[in-house]
């Protein structure tokens, strides 16, 4: 049974949610626009090309995603919502390797040069989607540092979970998970989602978790290019549904899921996943992307920052920290700054391989609890005293009336 995570109640800045979306998407001829991507006119009418998550599997010929000729002029809403400027003052994920399972990553991409390791097909990213996600996880932003990723100090291990067109397969994801486990990656981000459970996939996820990796996966595939998903029944996708995997969905600036998001249940966290800016495998320009894969990349980067800031925490403890400090909502919303800086109480027993991602612990403040208890006790005493005072006043009133309002010392002797 999958248990929904519960966010710890706390205040959060609304600056990110109130930020306007400044960059609309201009869609390349070969690509469908990323799902749920909101757009608004920028001050100069700037447009960025959309980054596809996959090409048409039926197409006879494929042209790789071209270099973008446009550069973002402003920090997008997602980075403001995640408060990355303040987060980076507390940690950048230095020393942590994030294995990214998607379409591959171009090792020499702008903002990633020298920090991506990839072998064979994983170093060739025709679609460009994996490179886009790698920028969200660990990109430096290049000439645009305010467009850096969430963990710019981390390293990326690029792995293929898809073919060259971006079509995912269980066999490729299983192989990638095993390679990530052998490489001792601290965080494994699975940006693809499979419609059916596979025994080999279940074993590969369990092995990765036993090796100490935080496994983060997209709760759903990125939706199809057509509009509307009303006729698609809710289902669990894999490996997001595997025990102990942190299942992540995409959200809009207002905190809701996009209207065309594929239905599913058991989501642990929501993170920005629409109108998000990052780089690509060719050139120095920027693209817009969206979907659960984008939210997964942000969450994996947050896990890397937490692992670097709390190196003694187990993988389960990192998962608990991310969920316990999330902004409370129908689906708890990722808050990486709180995850790094909040002091949590005892985490309790670790989850086993047969449980869902651990229930988040409540943030505990012993001094505050003691103060609350003292106040409650004082209120009880004051209330009791007030009741006694009213009873005594009633008793005294009735006695005085019976004496004809004479003083109590005026007894029979005095009247004589």
PDB file of C-alpha atoms in Angstrom, residues 101-382:
ATOM      1  CA  UNK A 101      18.627   7.980 -16.618  1.00  0.00           C
ATOM      2  CA  UNK A 102      17.095   9.581 -19.690  1.00  0.00           C
ATOM      3  CA  UNK A 103      18.162  10.271 -23.305  1.00  0.00           C
ATOM      4  CA  UNK A 104      21.863  10.724 -22.494  1.00  0.00           C
ATOM      5  CA  UNK A 105      23.851  13.896 -21.820  1.00  0.00           C
ATOM      6  CA  UNK A 106      26.238  15.795 -24.079  1.00  0.00           C
ATOM      7  CA  UNK A 107      29.430  15.887 -21.996  1.00  0.00           C
ATOM      8  CA  UNK A 108      30.603  19.211 -23.424  1.00  0.00           C
ATOM      9  CA  UNK A 109      27.321  21.077 -23.102  1.00  0.00           C
ATOM     10  CA  UNK A 110      27.448  24.677 -21.911  1.00  0.00           C
ATOM     11  CA  UNK A 111      27.486  24.883 -18.110  1.00  0.00           C
ATOM     12  CA  UNK A 112      28.256  21.143 -17.754  1.00  0.00           C
ATOM     13  CA  UNK A 113      31.693  20.802 -19.326  1.00  0.00           C
ATOM     14  CA  UNK A 114      34.040  18.687 -17.210  1.00  0.00           C
ATOM     15  CA  UNK A 115      31.415  17.455 -14.766  1.00  0.00           C
ATOM     16  CA  UNK A 116      29.569  14.851 -16.827  1.00  0.00           C
ATOM     17  CA  UNK A 117      30.730  11.277 -17.261  1.00  0.00           C
ATOM     18  CA  UNK A 118      29.128   9.156 -19.962  1.00  0.00           C
ATOM     19  CA  UNK A 119      30.078   6.078 -21.923  1.00  0.00           C
ATOM     20  CA  UNK A 120      28.982   4.890 -25.315  1.00  0.00           C
ATOM     21  CA  UNK A 121      25.494   5.906 -26.408  1.00  0.00           C
ATOM     22  CA  UNK A 122      24.874   7.901 -23.225  1.00  0.00           C
ATOM     23  CA  UNK A 123      27.286  10.594 -24.451  1.00  0.00           C
ATOM     24  CA  UNK A 124      25.189  11.168 -27.585  1.00  0.00           C
ATOM     25  CA  UNK A 125      21.993  13.087 -26.860  1.00  0.00           C
ATOM     26  CA  UNK A 126      20.147  13.604 -30.133  1.00  0.00           C
ATOM     27  CA  UNK A 127      16.853  14.506 -28.459  1.00  0.00           C
ATOM     28  CA  UNK A 128      18.559  16.884 -26.032  1.00  0.00           C
ATOM     29  CA  UNK A 129      16.180  16.153 -23.166  1.00  0.00           C
ATOM     30  CA  UNK A 130      18.737  14.481 -20.893  1.00  0.00           C
ATOM     31  CA  UNK A 131      21.146  17.389 -21.329  1.00  0.00           C
ATOM     32  CA  UNK A 132      18.309  19.811 -20.537  1.00  0.00           C
ATOM     33  CA  UNK A 133      17.604  17.909 -17.292  1.00  0.00           C
ATOM     34  CA  UNK A 134      21.302  17.702 -16.400  1.00  0.00           C
ATOM     35  CA  UNK A 135      21.414  21.499 -16.536  1.00  0.00           C
ATOM     36  CA  UNK A 136      18.559  21.685 -14.033  1.00  0.00           C
ATOM     37  CA  UNK A 137      20.368  19.293 -11.714  1.00  0.00           C
ATOM     38  CA  UNK A 138      23.981  20.417 -11.873  1.00  0.00           C
ATOM     39  CA  UNK A 139      24.423  23.126 -14.492  1.00  0.00           C
ATOM     40  CA  UNK A 140      26.412  26.223 -13.571  1.00  0.00           C
ATOM     41  CA  UNK A 141      24.383  28.416 -15.884  1.00  0.00           C
ATOM     42  CA  UNK A 142      27.503  29.315 -17.856  1.00  0.00           C
ATOM     43  CA  UNK A 143      27.254  32.982 -18.736  1.00  0.00           C
ATOM     44  CA  UNK A 144      23.885  33.138 -16.938  1.00  0.00           C
ATOM     45  CA  UNK A 145      24.670  32.096 -13.335  1.00  0.00           C
ATOM     46  CA  UNK A 146      21.110  32.870 -12.182  1.00  0.00           C
ATOM     47  CA  UNK A 147      20.016  30.000 -14.427  1.00  0.00           C
ATOM     48  CA  UNK A 148      22.248  27.508 -12.624  1.00  0.00           C
ATOM     49  CA  UNK A 149      20.863  24.149 -11.595  1.00  0.00           C
ATOM     50  CA  UNK A 150      19.768  23.237  -8.104  1.00  0.00           C
ATOM     51  CA  UNK A 151      23.054  21.427  -7.289  1.00  0.00           C
ATOM     52  CA  UNK A 152      25.764  23.144  -9.364  1.00  0.00           C
ATOM     53  CA  UNK A 153      28.514  21.481  -7.332  1.00  0.00           C
ATOM     54  CA  UNK A 154      27.337  17.924  -8.084  1.00  0.00           C
ATOM     55  CA  UNK A 155      28.528  15.637 -10.869  1.00  0.00           C
ATOM     56  CA  UNK A 156      26.382  13.863 -13.445  1.00  0.00           C
ATOM     57  CA  UNK A 157      26.646  10.226 -14.477  1.00  0.00           C
ATOM     58  CA  UNK A 158      24.762  10.060 -17.783  1.00  0.00           C
ATOM     59  CA  UNK A 159      22.924   6.820 -18.521  1.00  0.00           C
ATOM     60  CA  UNK A 160      20.538   5.861 -21.300  1.00  0.00           C
ATOM     61  CA  UNK A 161      17.044   4.682 -20.389  1.00  0.00           C
ATOM     62  CA  UNK A 162      15.762   5.320 -23.919  1.00  0.00           C
ATOM     63  CA  UNK A 163      16.710   4.735 -27.526  1.00  0.00           C
ATOM     64  CA  UNK A 164      18.021   7.603 -29.650  1.00  0.00           C
ATOM     65  CA  UNK A 165      14.464   8.844 -30.270  1.00  0.00           C
ATOM     66  CA  UNK A 166      13.681   9.063 -26.564  1.00  0.00           C
ATOM     67  CA  UNK A 167      11.480   5.953 -26.338  1.00  0.00           C
ATOM     68  CA  UNK A 168      12.003   4.289 -22.941  1.00  0.00           C
ATOM     69  CA  UNK A 169      12.310   0.539 -22.385  1.00  0.00           C
ATOM     70  CA  UNK A 170      12.461  -1.576 -19.231  1.00  0.00           C
ATOM     71  CA  UNK A 171      15.639  -3.326 -20.379  1.00  0.00           C
ATOM     72  CA  UNK A 172      17.504  -0.052 -20.841  1.00  0.00           C
ATOM     73  CA  UNK A 173      16.299   1.344 -17.517  1.00  0.00           C
ATOM     74  CA  UNK A 174      17.319  -1.863 -15.691  1.00  0.00           C
ATOM     75  CA  UNK A 175      20.778  -1.758 -17.259  1.00  0.00           C
ATOM     76  CA  UNK A 176      21.152   1.907 -16.346  1.00  0.00           C
ATOM     77  CA  UNK A 177      20.076   1.290 -12.739  1.00  0.00           C
ATOM     78  CA  UNK A 178      22.664  -1.449 -12.374  1.00  0.00           C
ATOM     79  CA  UNK A 179      25.393   0.774 -13.835  1.00  0.00           C
ATOM     80  CA  UNK A 180      24.422   3.557 -11.436  1.00  0.00           C
ATOM     81  CA  UNK A 181      24.546   1.120  -8.507  1.00  0.00           C
ATOM     82  CA  UNK A 182      27.977  -0.178  -9.539  1.00  0.00           C
ATOM     83  CA  UNK A 183      29.214   3.415  -9.803  1.00  0.00           C
ATOM     84  CA  UNK A 184      27.981   4.098  -6.230  1.00  0.00           C
ATOM     85  CA  UNK A 185      25.934   7.100  -7.289  1.00  0.00           C
ATOM     86  CA  UNK A 186      24.494   8.912  -4.267  1.00  0.00           C
ATOM     87  CA  UNK A 187      21.315   9.852  -6.114  1.00  0.00           C
ATOM     88  CA  UNK A 188      19.647   8.120  -9.059  1.00  0.00           C
ATOM     89  CA  UNK A 189      17.154  10.122 -11.115  1.00  0.00           C
ATOM     90  CA  UNK A 190      14.912   8.080 -13.399  1.00  0.00           C
ATOM     91  CA  UNK A 191      13.307  10.649 -15.690  1.00  0.00           C
ATOM     92  CA  UNK A 192      11.296   8.091 -17.660  1.00  0.00           C
ATOM     93  CA  UNK A 193       8.193   6.203 -16.519  1.00  0.00           C
ATOM     94  CA  UNK A 194       7.126   2.761 -17.691  1.00  0.00           C
ATOM     95  CA  UNK A 195       3.497   1.589 -17.864  1.00  0.00           C
ATOM     96  CA  UNK A 196       4.170  -1.966 -16.652  1.00  0.00           C
ATOM     97  CA  UNK A 197       6.052  -3.407 -13.710  1.00  0.00           C
ATOM     98  CA  UNK A 198       9.001  -5.628 -14.536  1.00  0.00           C
ATOM     99  CA  UNK A 199      10.591  -8.188 -12.198  1.00  0.00           C
ATOM    100  CA  UNK A 200      14.103  -7.248 -13.273  1.00  0.00           C
ATOM    101  CA  UNK A 201      13.305  -3.567 -12.706  1.00  0.00           C
ATOM    102  CA  UNK A 202      12.041  -4.315  -9.198  1.00  0.00           C
ATOM    103  CA  UNK A 203      15.270  -6.147  -8.381  1.00  0.00           C
ATOM    104  CA  UNK A 204      17.438  -3.376  -9.852  1.00  0.00           C
ATOM    105  CA  UNK A 205      15.679  -0.724  -7.751  1.00  0.00           C
ATOM    106  CA  UNK A 206      16.011  -2.833  -4.582  1.00  0.00           C
ATOM    107  CA  UNK A 207      19.729  -3.333  -5.269  1.00  0.00           C
ATOM    108  CA  UNK A 208      20.233   0.401  -5.756  1.00  0.00           C
ATOM    109  CA  UNK A 209      18.508   1.162  -2.475  1.00  0.00           C
ATOM    110  CA  UNK A 210      20.488  -1.475  -0.595  1.00  0.00           C
ATOM    111  CA  UNK A 211      23.636   0.157  -1.968  1.00  0.00           C
ATOM    112  CA  UNK A 212      22.564   3.415  -0.316  1.00  0.00           C
ATOM    113  CA  UNK A 213      21.259   5.417  -3.279  1.00  0.00           C
ATOM    114  CA  UNK A 214      18.342   7.829  -3.097  1.00  0.00           C
ATOM    115  CA  UNK A 215      16.142   6.784  -6.036  1.00  0.00           C
ATOM    116  CA  UNK A 216      13.919   9.519  -7.471  1.00  0.00           C
ATOM    117  CA  UNK A 217      11.545   8.786 -10.350  1.00  0.00           C
ATOM    118  CA  UNK A 218       8.941  10.535 -12.487  1.00  0.00           C
ATOM    119  CA  UNK A 219       5.442   9.699 -11.278  1.00  0.00           C
ATOM    120  CA  UNK A 220       4.217   9.677 -14.880  1.00  0.00           C
ATOM    121  CA  UNK A 221       5.633   9.901 -18.382  1.00  0.00           C
ATOM    122  CA  UNK A 222       5.591  13.352 -19.892  1.00  0.00           C
ATOM    123  CA  UNK A 223       2.099  13.567 -21.433  1.00  0.00           C
ATOM    124  CA  UNK A 224       1.517  12.998 -25.153  1.00  0.00           C
ATOM    125  CA  UNK A 225       1.521  15.997 -27.459  1.00  0.00           C
ATOM    126  CA  UNK A 226      -2.236  15.865 -27.979  1.00  0.00           C
ATOM    127  CA  UNK A 227      -4.378  17.880 -25.589  1.00  0.00           C
ATOM    128  CA  UNK A 228      -6.614  16.242 -23.013  1.00  0.00           C
ATOM    129  CA  UNK A 229      -6.061  13.135 -20.907  1.00  0.00           C
ATOM    130  CA  UNK A 230      -9.609  12.570 -19.698  1.00  0.00           C
ATOM    131  CA  UNK A 231      -9.854   9.243 -21.482  1.00  0.00           C
ATOM    132  CA  UNK A 232      -6.651   7.879 -19.912  1.00  0.00           C
ATOM    133  CA  UNK A 233      -7.356   5.916 -16.706  1.00  0.00           C
ATOM    134  CA  UNK A 234      -5.294   6.464 -13.582  1.00  0.00           C
ATOM    135  CA  UNK A 235      -2.492   3.976 -13.154  1.00  0.00           C
ATOM    136  CA  UNK A 236       0.806   3.456 -11.391  1.00  0.00           C
ATOM    137  CA  UNK A 237       3.980   3.957 -13.408  1.00  0.00           C
ATOM    138  CA  UNK A 238       7.336   2.347 -12.785  1.00  0.00           C
ATOM    139  CA  UNK A 239       9.864   2.553 -11.228  1.00  0.00           C
ATOM    140  CA  UNK A 240       8.092   5.385  -9.362  1.00  0.00           C
ATOM    141  CA  UNK A 241       5.739   2.797  -7.844  1.00  0.00           C
ATOM    142  CA  UNK A 242       8.535   0.622  -6.468  1.00  0.00           C
ATOM    143  CA  UNK A 243       9.024   0.479  -2.662  1.00  0.00           C
ATOM    144  CA  UNK A 244      11.230   3.253  -1.326  1.00  0.00           C
ATOM    145  CA  UNK A 245      11.332   5.256  -4.572  1.00  0.00           C
ATOM    146  CA  UNK A 246      10.506   8.957  -4.259  1.00  0.00           C
ATOM    147  CA  UNK A 247       7.694   9.530  -6.765  1.00  0.00           C
ATOM    148  CA  UNK A 248       7.628  13.081  -8.187  1.00  0.00           C
ATOM    149  CA  UNK A 249       4.988  14.943 -10.201  1.00  0.00           C
ATOM    150  CA  UNK A 250       5.082  18.274 -11.992  1.00  0.00           C
ATOM    151  CA  UNK A 251       3.294  21.406 -10.799  1.00  0.00           C
ATOM    152  CA  UNK A 252       2.384  24.840 -12.137  1.00  0.00           C
ATOM    153  CA  UNK A 253       3.320  28.126 -10.373  1.00  0.00           C
ATOM    154  CA  UNK A 254       0.093  27.979  -8.378  1.00  0.00           C
ATOM    155  CA  UNK A 255       0.993  24.552  -7.003  1.00  0.00           C
ATOM    156  CA  UNK A 256      -1.539  22.587  -9.054  1.00  0.00           C
ATOM    157  CA  UNK A 257      -0.794  19.874 -11.587  1.00  0.00           C
ATOM    158  CA  UNK A 258      -1.159  20.749 -15.287  1.00  0.00           C
ATOM    159  CA  UNK A 259      -4.574  19.980 -16.773  1.00  0.00           C
ATOM    160  CA  UNK A 260      -3.072  17.492 -19.216  1.00  0.00           C
ATOM    161  CA  UNK A 261      -1.022  15.677 -16.571  1.00  0.00           C
ATOM    162  CA  UNK A 262      -1.477  11.923 -16.748  1.00  0.00           C
ATOM    163  CA  UNK A 263      -3.511  10.639 -13.768  1.00  0.00           C
ATOM    164  CA  UNK A 264      -1.765   8.541 -11.126  1.00  0.00           C
ATOM    165  CA  UNK A 265      -1.719   8.053  -7.357  1.00  0.00           C
ATOM    166  CA  UNK A 266       0.821   7.673  -4.573  1.00  0.00           C
ATOM    167  CA  UNK A 267       2.773  10.823  -5.486  1.00  0.00           C
ATOM    168  CA  UNK A 268       5.269  11.803  -2.783  1.00  0.00           C
ATOM    169  CA  UNK A 269       6.318  15.270  -3.940  1.00  0.00           C
ATOM    170  CA  UNK A 270       5.483  17.909  -6.523  1.00  0.00           C
ATOM    171  CA  UNK A 271       8.107  20.212  -8.014  1.00  0.00           C
ATOM    172  CA  UNK A 272       8.152  22.868 -10.763  1.00  0.00           C
ATOM    173  CA  UNK A 273       7.480  21.244 -14.107  1.00  0.00           C
ATOM    174  CA  UNK A 274       6.215  23.842 -16.592  1.00  0.00           C
ATOM    175  CA  UNK A 275       7.869  26.757 -18.357  1.00  0.00           C
ATOM    176  CA  UNK A 276      11.292  25.796 -16.974  1.00  0.00           C
ATOM    177  CA  UNK A 277      14.470  27.147 -18.617  1.00  0.00           C
ATOM    178  CA  UNK A 278      17.670  25.177 -19.249  1.00  0.00           C
ATOM    179  CA  UNK A 279      20.339  24.583 -21.864  1.00  0.00           C
ATOM    180  CA  UNK A 280      20.688  21.881 -24.485  1.00  0.00           C
ATOM    181  CA  UNK A 281      23.314  19.623 -26.037  1.00  0.00           C
ATOM    182  CA  UNK A 282      24.290  22.057 -28.786  1.00  0.00           C
ATOM    183  CA  UNK A 283      25.071  25.755 -28.666  1.00  0.00           C
ATOM    184  CA  UNK A 284      24.765  28.150 -25.759  1.00  0.00           C
ATOM    185  CA  UNK A 285      21.110  29.043 -26.141  1.00  0.00           C
ATOM    186  CA  UNK A 286      18.188  28.130 -23.892  1.00  0.00           C
ATOM    187  CA  UNK A 287      15.025  26.064 -24.175  1.00  0.00           C
ATOM    188  CA  UNK A 288      11.770  25.690 -22.292  1.00  0.00           C
ATOM    189  CA  UNK A 289      10.743  22.313 -20.886  1.00  0.00           C
ATOM    190  CA  UNK A 290       8.101  20.739 -18.698  1.00  0.00           C
ATOM    191  CA  UNK A 291       6.637  17.517 -17.361  1.00  0.00           C
ATOM    192  CA  UNK A 292       7.240  15.125 -14.475  1.00  0.00           C
ATOM    193  CA  UNK A 293      10.756  14.506 -15.805  1.00  0.00           C
ATOM    194  CA  UNK A 294      11.649  18.155 -15.116  1.00  0.00           C
ATOM    195  CA  UNK A 295      10.205  17.932 -11.595  1.00  0.00           C
ATOM    196  CA  UNK A 296      12.225  14.745 -11.070  1.00  0.00           C
ATOM    197  CA  UNK A 297      15.436  16.491 -12.090  1.00  0.00           C
ATOM    198  CA  UNK A 298      14.828  19.297  -9.589  1.00  0.00           C
ATOM    199  CA  UNK A 299      14.062  16.814  -6.804  1.00  0.00           C
ATOM    200  CA  UNK A 300      17.153  14.731  -7.577  1.00  0.00           C
ATOM    201  CA  UNK A 301      19.262  17.884  -7.410  1.00  0.00           C
ATOM    202  CA  UNK A 302      17.687  18.749  -4.054  1.00  0.00           C
ATOM    203  CA  UNK A 303      18.542  15.266  -2.802  1.00  0.00           C
ATOM    204  CA  UNK A 304      22.162  15.858  -3.846  1.00  0.00           C
ATOM    205  CA  UNK A 305      22.321  19.127  -1.891  1.00  0.00           C
ATOM    206  CA  UNK A 306      20.838  17.400   1.166  1.00  0.00           C
ATOM    207  CA  UNK A 307      23.317  14.504   0.897  1.00  0.00           C
ATOM    208  CA  UNK A 308      26.224  16.936   0.719  1.00  0.00           C
ATOM    209  CA  UNK A 309      24.932  19.025   3.645  1.00  0.00           C
ATOM    210  CA  UNK A 310      24.081  15.965   5.781  1.00  0.00           C
ATOM    211  CA  UNK A 311      26.663  13.339   4.775  1.00  0.00           C
ATOM    212  CA  UNK A 312      25.828  11.038   7.689  1.00  0.00           C
ATOM    213  CA  UNK A 313      22.163  10.706   6.672  1.00  0.00           C
ATOM    214  CA  UNK A 314      21.046   7.438   5.114  1.00  0.00           C
ATOM    215  CA  UNK A 315      19.119   7.381   1.854  1.00  0.00           C
ATOM    216  CA  UNK A 316      15.880   6.910   3.796  1.00  0.00           C
ATOM    217  CA  UNK A 317      16.764   9.841   6.041  1.00  0.00           C
ATOM    218  CA  UNK A 318      17.317  12.027   2.972  1.00  0.00           C
ATOM    219  CA  UNK A 319      13.913  10.988   1.621  1.00  0.00           C
ATOM    220  CA  UNK A 320      12.281  11.743   4.987  1.00  0.00           C
ATOM    221  CA  UNK A 321      13.950  15.135   5.082  1.00  0.00           C
ATOM    222  CA  UNK A 322      12.688  16.050   1.617  1.00  0.00           C
ATOM    223  CA  UNK A 323       9.124  15.008   2.411  1.00  0.00           C
ATOM    224  CA  UNK A 324       8.970  16.260   6.004  1.00  0.00           C
ATOM    225  CA  UNK A 325      10.054  19.774   5.047  1.00  0.00           C
ATOM    226  CA  UNK A 326       7.904  20.027   1.928  1.00  0.00           C
ATOM    227  CA  UNK A 327       5.344  22.804   1.764  1.00  0.00           C
ATOM    228  CA  UNK A 328       2.044  21.239   2.874  1.00  0.00           C
ATOM    229  CA  UNK A 329      -0.517  20.891   0.103  1.00  0.00           C
ATOM    230  CA  UNK A 330      -2.671  18.198  -1.507  1.00  0.00           C
ATOM    231  CA  UNK A 331       0.622  16.981  -2.931  1.00  0.00           C
ATOM    232  CA  UNK A 332       3.493  18.233  -0.736  1.00  0.00           C
ATOM    233  CA  UNK A 333       5.669  20.699  -2.666  1.00  0.00           C
ATOM    234  CA  UNK A 334       9.452  20.461  -2.762  1.00  0.00           C
ATOM    235  CA  UNK A 335      11.265  23.046  -0.598  1.00  0.00           C
ATOM    236  CA  UNK A 336      15.014  22.389  -0.912  1.00  0.00           C
ATOM    237  CA  UNK A 337      16.066  25.277   1.330  1.00  0.00           C
ATOM    238  CA  UNK A 338      13.944  23.925   4.189  1.00  0.00           C
ATOM    239  CA  UNK A 339      15.225  20.397   3.539  1.00  0.00           C
ATOM    240  CA  UNK A 340      18.820  21.542   3.998  1.00  0.00           C
ATOM    241  CA  UNK A 341      18.360  23.933   6.922  1.00  0.00           C
ATOM    242  CA  UNK A 342      15.509  22.524   9.057  1.00  0.00           C
ATOM    243  CA  UNK A 343      16.433  20.682  12.253  1.00  0.00           C
ATOM    244  CA  UNK A 344      14.362  17.502  12.433  1.00  0.00           C
ATOM    245  CA  UNK A 345      13.537  15.347  15.440  1.00  0.00           C
ATOM    246  CA  UNK A 346      14.271  11.629  15.750  1.00  0.00           C
ATOM    247  CA  UNK A 347      13.513   9.922  12.476  1.00  0.00           C
ATOM    248  CA  UNK A 348      12.504   6.609  13.984  1.00  0.00           C
ATOM    249  CA  UNK A 349      13.143   3.286  12.325  1.00  0.00           C
ATOM    250  CA  UNK A 350      14.347   3.183   8.751  1.00  0.00           C
ATOM    251  CA  UNK A 351      12.031   1.883   6.099  1.00  0.00           C
ATOM    252  CA  UNK A 352      12.625  -1.531   4.599  1.00  0.00           C
ATOM    253  CA  UNK A 353      12.681  -2.545   0.947  1.00  0.00           C
ATOM    254  CA  UNK A 354       9.045  -3.641   1.158  1.00  0.00           C
ATOM    255  CA  UNK A 355       7.722  -0.237   2.296  1.00  0.00           C
ATOM    256  CA  UNK A 356       6.908   2.873   0.327  1.00  0.00           C
ATOM    257  CA  UNK A 357       9.072   5.946   0.784  1.00  0.00           C
ATOM    258  CA  UNK A 358       9.333   6.589   4.500  1.00  0.00           C
ATOM    259  CA  UNK A 359       6.651   8.580   6.247  1.00  0.00           C
ATOM    260  CA  UNK A 360       8.097  12.018   6.984  1.00  0.00           C
ATOM    261  CA  UNK A 361       8.779  12.797  10.607  1.00  0.00           C
ATOM    262  CA  UNK A 362       7.222  15.829  12.225  1.00  0.00           C
ATOM    263  CA  UNK A 363       9.582  18.717  12.852  1.00  0.00           C
ATOM    264  CA  UNK A 364       9.970  18.841  16.601  1.00  0.00           C
ATOM    265  CA  UNK A 365      10.898  21.783  18.784  1.00  0.00           C
ATOM    266  CA  UNK A 366      11.144  20.591  22.381  1.00  0.00           C
ATOM    267  CA  UNK A 367      11.400  24.063  23.876  1.00  0.00           C
ATOM    268  CA  UNK A 368       8.310  25.220  22.008  1.00  0.00           C
ATOM    269  CA  UNK A 369       6.427  22.114  23.094  1.00  0.00           C
ATOM    270  CA  UNK A 370       7.374  22.731  26.724  1.00  0.00           C
ATOM    271  CA  UNK A 371       6.246  26.323  26.483  1.00  0.00           C
ATOM    272  CA  UNK A 372       2.953  25.247  24.957  1.00  0.00           C
ATOM    273  CA  UNK A 373       2.422  22.717  27.757  1.00  0.00           C
ATOM    274  CA  UNK A 374       3.151  25.358  30.429  1.00  0.00           C
ATOM    275  CA  UNK A 375       0.705  27.770  28.834  1.00  0.00           C
ATOM    276  CA  UNK A 376      -1.964  25.091  28.706  1.00  0.00           C
ATOM    277  CA  UNK A 377      -1.445  24.286  32.408  1.00  0.00           C
ATOM    278  CA  UNK A 378      -1.663  27.955  33.369  1.00  0.00           C
ATOM    279  CA  UNK A 379      -4.899  28.361  31.452  1.00  0.00           C
ATOM    280  CA  UNK A 380      -6.388  25.351  33.259  1.00  0.00           C
ATOM    281  CA  UNK A 381      -5.442  26.818  36.665  1.00  0.00           C
ATOM    282  CA  UNK A 382      -6.832  30.242  35.807  1.00  0.00           C
TER     283      UNK A 382
END
